[in-house]
Coordinates of C-alpha atoms and ligand atoms in Angstrom, one line a residue:
X798 CA 66.0 15.5 68.2
X799 CA 65.9 18.3 66.1
X800 CA 63.1 20.0 67.5
X801 CA 64.9 19.9 71.0
X802 CA 67.1 22.9 71.8
X803 CA 69.3 22.4 74.6
X804 CA 71.1 25.4 76.0
X805 CA 73.0 24.0 78.6
X806 CA 76.0 25.9 79.9
X807 CA 79.0 24.7 77.9
X808 CA 81.6 23.5 80.5
X809 CA 84.4 25.8 79.5
X810 CA 82.2 28.9 79.6
X811 CA 83.8 30.5 82.4
X812 CA 83.7 29.7 86.4
X813 CA 80.1 30.2 86.8
X814 CA 78.0 27.7 85.0
X815 CA 80.5 24.9 85.1
X816 CA 80.0 24.0 88.7
X817 CA 76.9 25.9 89.4
X818 CA 74.8 23.7 87.6
X819 CA 75.7 21.1 90.1
X820 CA 75.2 23.1 93.1
X821 CA 72.3 22.5 95.1
X822 CA 72.3 26.4 95.8
X823 CA 73.2 27.2 92.2
X824 CA 71.2 29.3 89.9
X825 CA 68.6 27.1 87.9
X826 CA 70.2 26.1 84.9
X827 CA 69.0 27.9 81.9
X828 CA 68.2 24.9 79.8
X829 CA 65.4 25.8 77.5
X830 CA 63.5 22.8 75.9
X831 CA 61.1 22.9 73.1
X832 CA 59.4 20.4 71.5
X833 CA 55.8 19.0 70.8
X834 CA 53.6 17.5 73.1
X835 CA 53.8 14.2 71.7
X836 CA 57.4 14.4 72.0
X837 CA 57.2 15.0 75.9
X838 CA 55.2 11.6 76.1
X839 CA 57.7 9.7 74.2
X840 CA 60.2 7.3 75.9
X841 CA 62.7 8.4 73.0
X842 CA 62.6 11.9 74.3
X843 CA 63.3 10.9 77.9
X844 CA 66.2 8.9 76.7
X845 CA 67.6 11.5 74.4
X846 CA 67.1 14.0 77.3
X847 CA 69.3 11.7 79.7
X848 CA 71.8 11.4 76.9
X849 CA 72.0 15.1 76.5
X850 CA 72.4 15.4 80.2
X851 CA 75.4 13.0 80.5
X852 CA 77.1 14.4 77.6
X853 CA 76.6 17.8 79.5
X854 CA 78.0 16.2 82.5
X855 CA 80.8 14.1 81.1
X856 CA 83.1 16.6 79.6
X857 CA 83.3 18.5 82.9
X858 CA 84.6 15.3 84.4
X859 CA 86.9 14.7 81.6
X860 CA 88.2 18.2 82.0
X861 CA 88.6 17.6 85.7
X862 CA 90.3 14.3 85.1
X863 CA 92.7 16.1 82.8
X864 CA 93.1 18.9 85.2
X865 CA 95.8 19.0 87.7
X866 CA 94.0 18.5 91.0
X867 CA 93.0 14.8 90.2
X868 CA 96.4 13.6 89.6
X869 CA 97.6 15.2 92.5
X870 CA 100.7 16.5 90.6
X871 CA 99.7 20.1 91.0
X872 CA 98.8 21.4 94.3
X873 CA 97.9 24.9 93.1
X874 CA 95.4 26.5 95.2
X875 CA 95.4 30.0 93.5
X876 CA 92.8 29.2 91.2
X877 CA 89.3 30.0 92.5
X878 CA 87.5 27.9 90.1
X879 CA 89.8 25.0 91.0
X880 CA 89.1 25.5 94.6
X881 CA 85.2 25.9 94.0
X882 CA 85.3 22.5 92.0
X883 CA 87.0 20.6 94.2
X884 CA 84.8 21.9 97.1
X885 CA 81.9 21.1 95.1
X886 CA 83.1 17.6 94.4
X887 CA 83.6 17.1 97.9
X888 CA 80.3 18.3 98.6
X889 CA 78.7 16.0 96.1
X890 CA 80.6 12.9 97.3
X891 CA 79.3 13.6 101.0
X892 CA 75.7 14.1 99.6
X893 CA 76.0 10.8 97.9
X894 CA 77.4 8.9 100.9
X895 CA 74.4 10.2 102.7
X896 CA 72.2 9.4 100.2
X897 CA 73.5 5.8 100.2
X898 CA 72.9 5.6 103.9
X899 CA 69.4 6.7 103.5
X900 CA 68.8 4.3 100.9
X901 CA 70.4 1.3 102.8
X902 CA 68.1 2.5 105.8
X903 CA 65.1 2.6 103.8
X904 CA 65.5 -0.6 102.1
X905 CA 66.7 -2.8 105.0
X906 CA 66.3 -6.5 104.2
X907 CA 63.6 -5.9 102.2
X908 CA 63.8 -7.7 98.9
X909 CA 62.1 -5.1 96.6
X910 CA 64.3 -1.8 97.2
X911 CA 64.0 1.7 96.1
X912 CA 67.3 3.3 94.5
X913 CA 68.1 6.5 95.0
X914 CA 70.3 6.2 92.0
X915 CA 68.8 9.1 90.0
X916 CA 69.5 11.7 92.8
X917 CA 73.0 11.1 93.1
X918 CA 75.6 14.0 92.4
X919 CA 78.7 12.3 91.4
X920 CA 78.1 10.2 88.2
X921 CA 78.4 6.3 89.2
X922 CA 81.4 6.0 86.9
X923 CA 83.1 8.7 88.5
X924 CA 82.2 8.4 92.3
X925 CA 85.1 5.7 93.3
X926 CA 87.6 5.6 90.7
X927 CA 88.2 9.2 89.7
X928 CA 90.9 9.4 92.1
X929 CA 92.4 6.8 90.4
X930 CA 94.5 6.9 87.5
X931 CA 92.1 6.0 84.8
X932 CA 93.5 4.3 82.0
X933 CA 91.4 5.2 79.3
X934 CA 93.6 7.8 77.1
X935 CA 95.0 4.7 75.6
X936 CA 91.7 4.3 73.6
X937 CA 92.3 7.0 71.7
X938 CA 88.9 8.5 71.8
X939 CA 87.0 9.8 74.8
X940 CA 85.0 6.9 75.9
X941 CA 82.4 8.9 77.7
X942 CA 81.5 10.3 74.6
X943 CA 78.7 8.0 73.4
X944 CA 78.3 9.0 69.8
X945 CA 81.2 8.0 67.3
X946 CA 83.9 5.9 68.4
X947 CA 87.3 6.5 66.5
X948 CA 87.1 4.3 63.5
X949 CA 90.3 2.4 62.2
X950 CA 91.3 3.9 59.0
X951 CA 90.1 1.8 55.9
X952 CA 93.6 0.5 55.7
X953 CA 92.9 -1.4 59.0
X954 CA 95.8 -0.1 61.1
X955 CA 97.1 3.1 62.6
X956 CA 100.5 4.0 63.9
X957 CA 103.9 3.2 62.8
X958 CA 106.7 0.9 62.9
X959 CA 106.4 -1.2 66.3
X960 CA 103.7 1.1 67.4
X961 CA 101.3 -0.1 64.7
X962 CA 97.9 -1.1 65.9
X963 CA 95.5 -2.9 63.8
X964 CA 91.6 -2.8 64.2
X965 CA 92.1 -6.4 65.2
X966 CA 94.3 -5.5 68.3
X967 CA 92.8 -7.4 71.2
X968 CA 93.4 -4.8 73.9
X969 CA 92.3 -1.8 71.6
X970 CA 89.2 -3.7 70.7
X971 CA 88.6 -4.9 74.2
X972 CA 88.8 -1.4 75.7
X973 CA 86.9 0.1 72.8
X974 CA 84.0 -2.8 73.4
X975 CA 84.0 -1.6 77.1
X976 CA 83.5 2.0 76.2
X977 CA 80.8 1.1 73.8
X978 CA 78.9 -0.3 76.5
X979 CA 78.1 3.6 77.2
X980 CA 75.9 3.1 74.5
X981 CA 73.5 1.0 76.1
X982 CA 70.3 2.3 77.3
X983 CA 70.9 4.7 80.1
X984 CA 68.9 2.5 82.6
X985 CA 71.3 -0.7 81.8
X986 CA 73.9 -0.5 84.4
X987 CA 77.2 -1.3 82.9
X988 CA 79.5 -0.6 85.9
X989 CA 82.9 1.1 85.7
X990 CA 84.4 -1.0 83.1
X991 CA 86.7 1.6 81.9
X992 CA 87.8 2.6 85.4
X993 CA 89.0 -1.2 85.8
X994 CA 90.7 -1.1 82.2
X995 CA 88.4 -4.0 81.5
X996 CA 88.8 -5.4 77.8
X997 CA 85.6 -7.2 76.5
X998 CA 86.1 -9.8 73.9
X999 CA 83.8 -9.1 70.8
X1000 CA 81.7 -12.3 71.6
X1001 CA 81.2 -11.1 75.4
X1002 CA 80.5 -7.8 74.0
X1003 CA 77.9 -8.9 71.4
X1004 CA 76.2 -11.1 74.2
X1005 CA 76.1 -8.0 76.5
X1006 CA 74.8 -5.8 73.7
X1007 CA 71.9 -8.4 72.5
X1008 CA 71.1 -8.7 76.6
X1009 CA 70.8 -4.9 76.7
X1010 CA 68.7 -4.3 73.8
X1011 CA 66.3 -7.1 74.8
X1012 CA 66.2 -5.6 78.4
X1013 CA 65.6 -2.2 77.0
X1014 CA 62.6 -3.7 75.0
X1015 CA 61.1 -5.3 77.9
X1016 CA 61.0 -2.2 80.0
X1017 CA 60.1 0.0 77.3
X1018 CA 56.7 -2.5 76.7
X1019 CA 56.3 -2.5 80.4
X1020 CA 56.3 1.1 80.8
X1021 CA 54.1 1.4 77.7
X1022 CA 51.7 -0.7 79.1
X1023 CA 51.8 1.1 82.5
X1024 CA 51.2 4.4 80.3
X1025 CA 48.5 3.4 78.1
X1026 CA 46.3 1.0 79.6
X1027 CA 43.1 2.3 81.2
X1028 CA 42.5 -0.8 82.5
X1029 CA 45.4 -0.9 84.7
X1030 CA 43.9 1.7 86.7
X1031 CA 41.4 -0.9 87.8
X1032 CA 44.2 -2.7 89.4
X1033 CA 45.5 -2.0 92.7
X1034 CA 49.3 -1.4 93.5
X1035 CA 49.5 -4.7 95.0
X1036 CA 48.2 -6.7 91.9
X1037 CA 50.4 -4.3 89.8
X1038 CA 53.4 -5.3 91.5
X1039 CA 52.4 -9.1 91.2
X1040 CA 51.8 -8.5 87.5
X1041 CA 55.1 -6.6 87.2
X1042 CA 57.1 -9.6 88.9
X1043 CA 55.8 -12.0 86.5
X1044 CA 56.9 -9.9 83.7
X1045 CA 60.1 -8.9 85.4
X1046 CA 61.0 -12.7 86.0
X1047 CA 60.5 -13.5 82.6
X1048 CA 57.5 -15.8 83.1
X1049 CA 55.4 -13.5 81.0
X1050 CA 56.8 -11.5 77.9
X1051 CA 54.2 -8.8 77.9
X1052 CA 51.0 -8.0 79.2
X1053 CA 48.9 -6.4 76.2
X1054 CA 45.7 -5.6 77.7
X1055 CA 42.4 -6.2 79.2
X1056 CA 39.9 -8.8 77.9
X1057 CA 37.2 -8.5 80.3
X1058 CA 36.1 -6.7 83.3
X1059 CA 33.6 -8.4 85.4
X1060 CA 32.0 -7.8 88.8
X1061 CA 34.4 -10.2 90.4
X1062 CA 37.4 -10.3 88.0
X1063 CA 39.4 -8.9 85.4
X1064 CA 41.1 -10.7 82.8
X1065 CA 44.1 -9.8 81.0
X1066 CA 45.9 -11.1 77.8
X1067 CA 49.8 -11.7 77.9
X1068 CA 52.5 -13.3 76.0
X1069 CA 53.8 -16.1 77.6
X1070 CA 57.7 -15.4 78.4
X1071 CA 60.7 -18.2 78.0
X1072 CA 61.3 -18.8 81.8
X1073 CA 59.9 -22.3 82.4
X1074 CA 58.9 -22.0 86.2
X1075 CA 58.4 -25.3 88.1
X1076 CA 59.3 -27.4 85.2
X1077 CA 56.3 -26.0 83.2
X1078 CA 56.7 -24.7 79.7
X1079 CA 54.6 -21.3 79.6
X1080 CA 51.9 -21.2 77.0
X1081 CA 52.7 -19.0 73.9
X1082 CA 49.6 -16.9 75.2
X1083 CA 48.2 -16.6 78.6
X1084 CA 45.1 -15.3 80.2
X1085 CA 45.6 -13.6 83.7
X1086 CA 42.5 -13.7 85.8
X1087 CA 42.8 -11.0 88.6
X1088 CA 40.3 -11.7 91.3
X1089 CA 39.0 -8.2 92.5
X1090 CA 40.0 -7.3 96.0
X1091 CA 37.2 -5.2 96.5
X1092 CA 35.5 -7.1 99.3
X1093 CA 31.8 -6.4 99.0
X1094 CA 31.8 -7.6 95.2
X1095 CA 32.1 -11.1 96.9
X1096 CA 29.6 -10.9 99.8
X1097 CA 26.8 -12.7 97.5
X1098 CA 29.1 -15.7 96.8
X1099 CA 29.4 -16.8 100.2
X1100 CA 27.1 -19.6 99.8
X1101 CA 29.0 -21.2 97.3
X1102 CA 32.3 -21.4 99.5
X1103 CA 31.1 -21.3 103.0
X1104 CA 29.4 -24.5 102.5
X1105 CA 31.8 -26.1 100.5
X1106 CA 33.3 -28.9 102.7
X1107 CA 36.6 -28.5 101.1
X1108 CA 36.9 -25.2 102.4
X1109 CA 35.0 -25.3 105.4
X1110 CA 37.5 -25.7 108.1
X1111 CA 39.5 -22.9 106.5
X1112 CA 36.7 -20.7 106.2
X1113 CA 35.9 -19.3 109.5
X1114 CA 39.4 -18.5 110.4
X1115 CA 40.2 -16.5 107.2
X1116 CA 39.9 -12.6 106.8
X1117 CA 38.2 -11.7 103.8
X1118 CA 41.1 -11.0 101.7
X1119 CA 42.3 -14.4 102.1
X1120 CA 38.7 -15.5 101.1
X1121 CA 39.5 -13.9 97.7
X1122 CA 42.6 -15.5 97.4
X1123 CA 40.6 -19.1 98.1
X1124 CA 38.3 -17.9 95.0
X1125 CA 41.7 -18.1 92.8
X1126 CA 42.6 -21.3 94.5
X1127 CA 39.5 -22.9 93.8
X1128 CA 39.5 -21.8 90.3
X1129 CA 43.1 -23.4 89.9
X1130 CA 42.2 -26.9 91.6
X1131 CA 38.9 -27.1 89.7
X1132 CA 40.8 -26.4 86.5
X1133 CA 43.4 -28.8 87.3
X1134 CA 40.7 -31.4 87.9
X1135 CA 39.1 -30.8 84.6
X1136 CA 42.5 -30.8 82.9
X1137 CA 43.3 -34.3 84.4
X1138 CA 39.8 -35.6 83.1
X1139 CA 40.6 -34.4 79.6
X1140 CA 37.8 -31.5 79.4
X1141 CA 38.9 -28.7 77.2
X1142 CA 39.6 -25.9 79.5
X1143 CA 42.3 -23.3 80.2
X1144 CA 45.7 -24.7 81.6
X1145 CA 46.5 -23.6 84.8
X1146 CA 50.1 -21.9 84.6
X1147 CA 50.6 -20.4 87.9
X1148 CA 48.6 -18.9 91.0
X1149 CA 49.8 -16.1 92.8
X1150 CA 47.6 -14.8 95.6
X1151 CA 44.4 -14.0 93.9
X1152 CA 46.0 -13.7 90.4
X1153 CA 45.6 -16.8 88.2
X1154 CA 47.6 -17.4 85.3
X1155 CA 46.4 -19.8 82.8
X1156 CA 46.5 -20.7 78.8
X1157 CA 44.7 -18.4 76.6
X1158 CA 41.7 -19.8 74.7
X1159 CA 41.9 -17.8 71.6
X1160 CA 44.6 -16.7 69.2
X1161 CA 46.8 -13.5 68.5
X1162 CA 45.1 -11.7 71.5
X1163 CA 41.6 -12.4 70.3
X1164 CA 39.8 -14.3 72.8
X1165 CA 37.7 -17.3 71.6
X1166 CA 34.1 -16.1 71.3
X1167 CA 31.6 -16.9 74.0
X1168 CA 28.9 -19.5 72.7
X1169 CA 26.5 -16.8 73.1
X1170 CA 28.2 -14.6 70.7
X1171 CA 29.0 -17.1 67.9
X1172 CA 26.8 -18.4 65.2
X1173 CA 27.0 -22.0 64.6
X1174 CA 25.8 -24.2 61.8
X1175 CA 23.3 -26.5 62.6
X1176 CA 25.6 -29.2 62.6
X1177 CA 28.2 -27.6 64.9
X1178 CA 25.2 -26.5 67.1
X1179 CA 24.4 -30.4 67.4
X1180 CA 28.2 -31.2 67.9
X1181 CA 28.5 -28.7 70.7
X1182 CA 25.6 -30.0 72.2
X1183 CA 26.7 -33.5 72.6
X1184 CA 30.0 -32.4 73.8
X1185 CA 28.6 -30.2 76.4
X1186 CA 26.3 -33.2 77.7
X1187 CA 29.5 -35.5 77.6
X1188 CA 31.8 -32.6 79.6
X1189 CA 28.8 -32.2 82.2
X1190 CA 28.9 -36.0 82.8
X1191 CA 32.7 -36.1 82.9
X1192 CA 32.8 -33.1 85.3
X1193 CA 30.0 -34.5 87.6
X1194 CA 31.5 -38.2 87.6
X1195 CA 35.1 -37.9 87.2
X1196 CA 35.9 -34.5 88.7
X1197 CA 33.2 -34.8 90.9
X1198 CA 32.3 -31.3 90.4
X1199 CA 29.1 -29.2 89.1
X1200 CA 30.0 -25.9 87.3
X1201 CA 27.4 -23.8 89.2
X1202 CA 27.4 -21.1 86.7
X1203 CA 27.2 -23.3 83.2
X1204 CA 25.6 -21.0 80.5
X1205 CA 26.6 -19.8 77.1
X1206 CA 28.5 -16.9 78.7
X1207 CA 31.1 -19.3 80.2
X1208 CA 31.7 -21.6 77.5
X1209 CA 33.9 -20.5 74.5
X1210 CA 34.1 -21.8 71.1
X1211 CA 37.5 -22.7 69.7
X1212 CA 39.1 -24.8 67.5
X1213 CA 35.6 -26.5 66.5
X1214 CA 34.7 -27.3 70.1
X1215 CA 33.4 -25.9 73.3
X1216 CA 35.9 -25.0 76.2
X1217 CA 34.8 -24.6 79.7
X1218 CA 35.9 -21.7 81.7
X1219 CA 35.0 -19.9 84.7
X1220 CA 35.0 -22.7 87.5
X1221 CA 35.9 -20.5 90.6
X1222 CA 32.3 -21.1 92.1
X1223 CA 32.2 -24.8 91.0
X1224 CA 31.3 -27.3 93.7
X1225 CA 31.4 -30.8 94.6
X1226 CA 28.0 -32.5 94.0
X1227 CA 27.6 -33.1 97.8
X1228 CA 27.9 -29.2 98.5
X1229 CA 24.5 -28.5 100.4
X1230 CA 23.4 -26.7 97.1
X1231 CA 25.3 -28.6 94.7
X1232 CA 22.2 -30.4 93.0
X1233 CA 20.2 -27.1 92.8
X1234 CA 23.3 -25.5 91.1
X1235 CA 23.3 -28.7 88.7
X1236 CA 19.8 -28.2 88.0
X1237 CA 20.3 -24.6 87.0
X1238 CA 23.0 -25.3 84.9
X1239 CA 21.0 -28.0 83.3
X1240 CA 18.3 -25.4 82.7
X1241 CA 20.5 -23.3 81.0
X1242 CA 22.4 -25.6 78.8
X1243 CA 18.7 -27.2 77.5
X1244 CA 17.1 -23.7 76.8
X1245 CA 20.2 -22.7 75.0
X1246 CA 20.1 -25.5 72.8
X1247 CA 16.5 -26.0 72.4
X1248 CA 16.3 -22.3 71.3
X1249 CA 19.3 -23.0 69.1
X1250 CA 17.4 -25.6 67.3
X1251 CA 18.8 -28.7 68.3
X1252 CA 15.9 -31.2 68.2
X1253 CA 17.8 -33.8 70.0
X1254 CA 18.5 -31.6 73.3
X1255 CA 17.1 -33.2 76.3
X1256 CA 15.0 -30.9 78.6
X1257 CA 16.5 -29.8 81.8
X1258 CA 15.1 -32.6 83.8
X1259 CA 16.2 -35.4 81.6
X1260 CA 19.7 -33.7 81.3
X1261 CA 20.0 -33.6 85.1
X1262 CA 19.3 -37.3 85.3
X1263 CA 21.7 -37.9 82.3
X1264 CA 24.4 -36.0 84.0
X1265 CA 23.8 -37.2 88.0
X1266 CA 22.9 -40.6 87.3
X1267 CA 19.9 -40.0 89.7
X1268 CA 16.6 -40.9 88.5
X1269 CA 14.2 -38.5 89.7
X1270 CA 11.0 -39.1 88.2
X1271 CA 8.8 -36.1 88.8
X1272 CA 7.4 -34.8 85.4
X1273 CA 7.3 -31.1 86.3
X1274 CA 9.6 -28.6 87.5
X1275 CA 8.1 -27.9 91.0
X1276 CA 8.0 -31.3 92.0
X1277 CA 11.3 -32.1 90.5
X1278 CA 13.0 -29.2 92.4
X1279 CA 11.3 -30.3 95.8
X1280 CA 12.9 -33.7 95.2
X1281 CA 16.3 -32.4 94.5
X1282 CA 16.0 -30.4 97.7
X1283 CA 15.0 -33.5 99.7
X1284 CA 17.9 -35.1 98.4
X1285 CA 20.1 -32.4 99.5
X1286 CA 18.5 -32.5 102.8
X1287 CA 19.1 -36.1 103.4
X1288 CA 22.8 -35.6 102.3
X1289 CA 23.4 -33.0 104.9
X1290 CA 21.7 -35.2 107.4
X1291 CA 24.0 -37.6 106.6
X1292 CA 26.9 -35.5 106.7
X1293 CA 26.0 -34.4 110.4
X1294 CA 25.3 -37.8 111.6
X1295 CA 28.5 -39.4 110.0
X1296 CA 31.1 -36.5 110.2
X1297 CA 32.4 -34.4 107.6
X1298 CA 33.7 -37.0 105.2
X1299 CA 32.5 -36.6 101.7
X1300 CA 30.5 -39.2 99.8
X1301 CA 30.6 -38.8 96.1
X1302 CA 27.5 -39.9 94.4
X1303 CA 28.4 -42.8 92.3
X1304 CA 28.0 -42.5 88.3
X1305 CA 25.4 -45.3 88.1
X1306 CA 22.5 -45.3 90.3
X1307 CA 21.8 -43.8 93.6
X1308 CA 24.8 -42.9 95.8
X1309 CA 24.9 -45.0 98.8
X1310 CA 24.0 -42.1 101.3
X1311 CA 20.5 -42.0 99.8
X1312 CA 19.7 -45.9 100.5
X1313 CA 19.0 -45.3 104.0
Ligands
ADP440 P1 34.2 -13.5 85.2 O1 33.8 -14.4 86.6 O2 34.3 -12.2 85.3 O3 32.7 -14.2 84.4 P2 35.5 -15.4 83.6 O4 36.4 -16.4 83.9 O5 34.4 -15.9 83.0 O6 35.3 -14.4 84.8 O7 36.3 -14.4 82.4 C1 35.6 -13.5 81.9 C2 35.9 -13.5 80.3 O8 37.3 -13.4 80.2 C3 35.3 -14.6 79.8 O9 34.0 -14.4 79.3 C4 36.2 -14.8 78.5 O10 35.7 -13.9 77.4 C5 37.6 -14.1 79.0 N1 38.3 -15.4 79.4 C6 38.5 -15.7 80.6 N2 39.4 -16.8 80.7 C7 39.9 -17.0 79.6 C8 40.8 -17.7 79.0 N3 41.7 -18.6 79.5 N4 41.1 -17.7 77.7 C9 40.7 -16.6 76.9 N5 39.6 -15.9 77.4 C10 39.3 -15.8 78.8
MN441 MN1 32.1 -15.8 83.2

């Protein structure tokens, strides 16, 4: 604060500056502010400047309130200053009324409203009540002066005889508390408590203070993130609004930053808030997966979803933006299925359009490493392998899903086990290419563990059979793949002939549709 020199015109510096500073046509104020560049960026400075501004404005109001024309007792019109001030007040009031009309017109019935508060001429506390008798003189100190409230002397009382008031006097304390609300952050709307002669009990005041403080912290954090996160720039305004609302509603405490920027999604880390939505407890740490709304990134994914029978009816009717939402929706459904089967994976918190919030795998903002990035002991490696074999079987049999992008890139090592992530592209085994996807998954897994020195690791064909329960006997890759494709073709013919109804492959032996 020391580095900021504010040379605002003092309110009693003569007729000119006192009202000119308010007048839209008046000379620009001679305020000179000098401070370091770092200070310019700081929230602290903004707040101090605002306080400074308010302090500069309030004495005027006080002076006016004490002056004759407010009380109506003095109708002396001989003073030019007085007349000018009165006209200015009138002008300001009209200006504000117009502003309010515009604000109303712009906002309409919209749930998200734009406030013109900052453009108002007459300070909100002054606008409607200034003509009323303001009863704050009783509080013995100027309530608009935010700095030092009058302290009761150490002896604990003031006044004499029957006029004695102690620091415990309810009325005085109450008014003092109301006035002290002015110390809250400028953006915290406290209303016109003073004008209403509101007397706040200590208990109420403390609760409000606590609330104001945490609000201030929250908005500061939000602001800070907005300023500093470069990843934020990758997010379009609509997404930003969605994220903002999640924080604003208290569902998320704060969004700390970006974990990953991929071709199709951006993943953020966030601390969970304490507002339980839909009876769900928000995990302490969350991952927010934002599916990119740049459409061209998704074109090559069509094959996954277009032929997915679960989405077939909807696909043709949807615009591209909605298709992107379906990716998010798909990931949510798939994660829920996996969760229900007890497969370690992120837990879904909420889905809003193309933004999926889930539990964070990792700790203290550090995401769990991908299997490709972690060096495991041979014992852990073997453990991980068997766990994955197990998970693939569960996924296929209990969830009726094929991951379709399973590799060491989409498996995280956390808490001594493997967690599956990134399941937006996962499909049912009866997807026209479902078995091919499964085979590819098997190849990735086998190769990774064979290279990783797990002697027990099945080769890709063995793994495929172990997972699907199918018994493809071809002993080379080409024949094996040909058989897979033949099965897919049979499946598709079956679907064509028997309508769209899905038939899931049974876990033991051939699925019924292949019996024909
Ligand atoms: P993409 O389609 O971009 O690959 P992913 O779902 O794989 O999307 O997420 C990208 C990266 O973000 C992951 O590799 C992982 O590091 C991180 N990530 C995603 N979800 C979570 C989560 N729930 N917890 C921790 N990290 C996650
Ligand atoms: Mn991924």
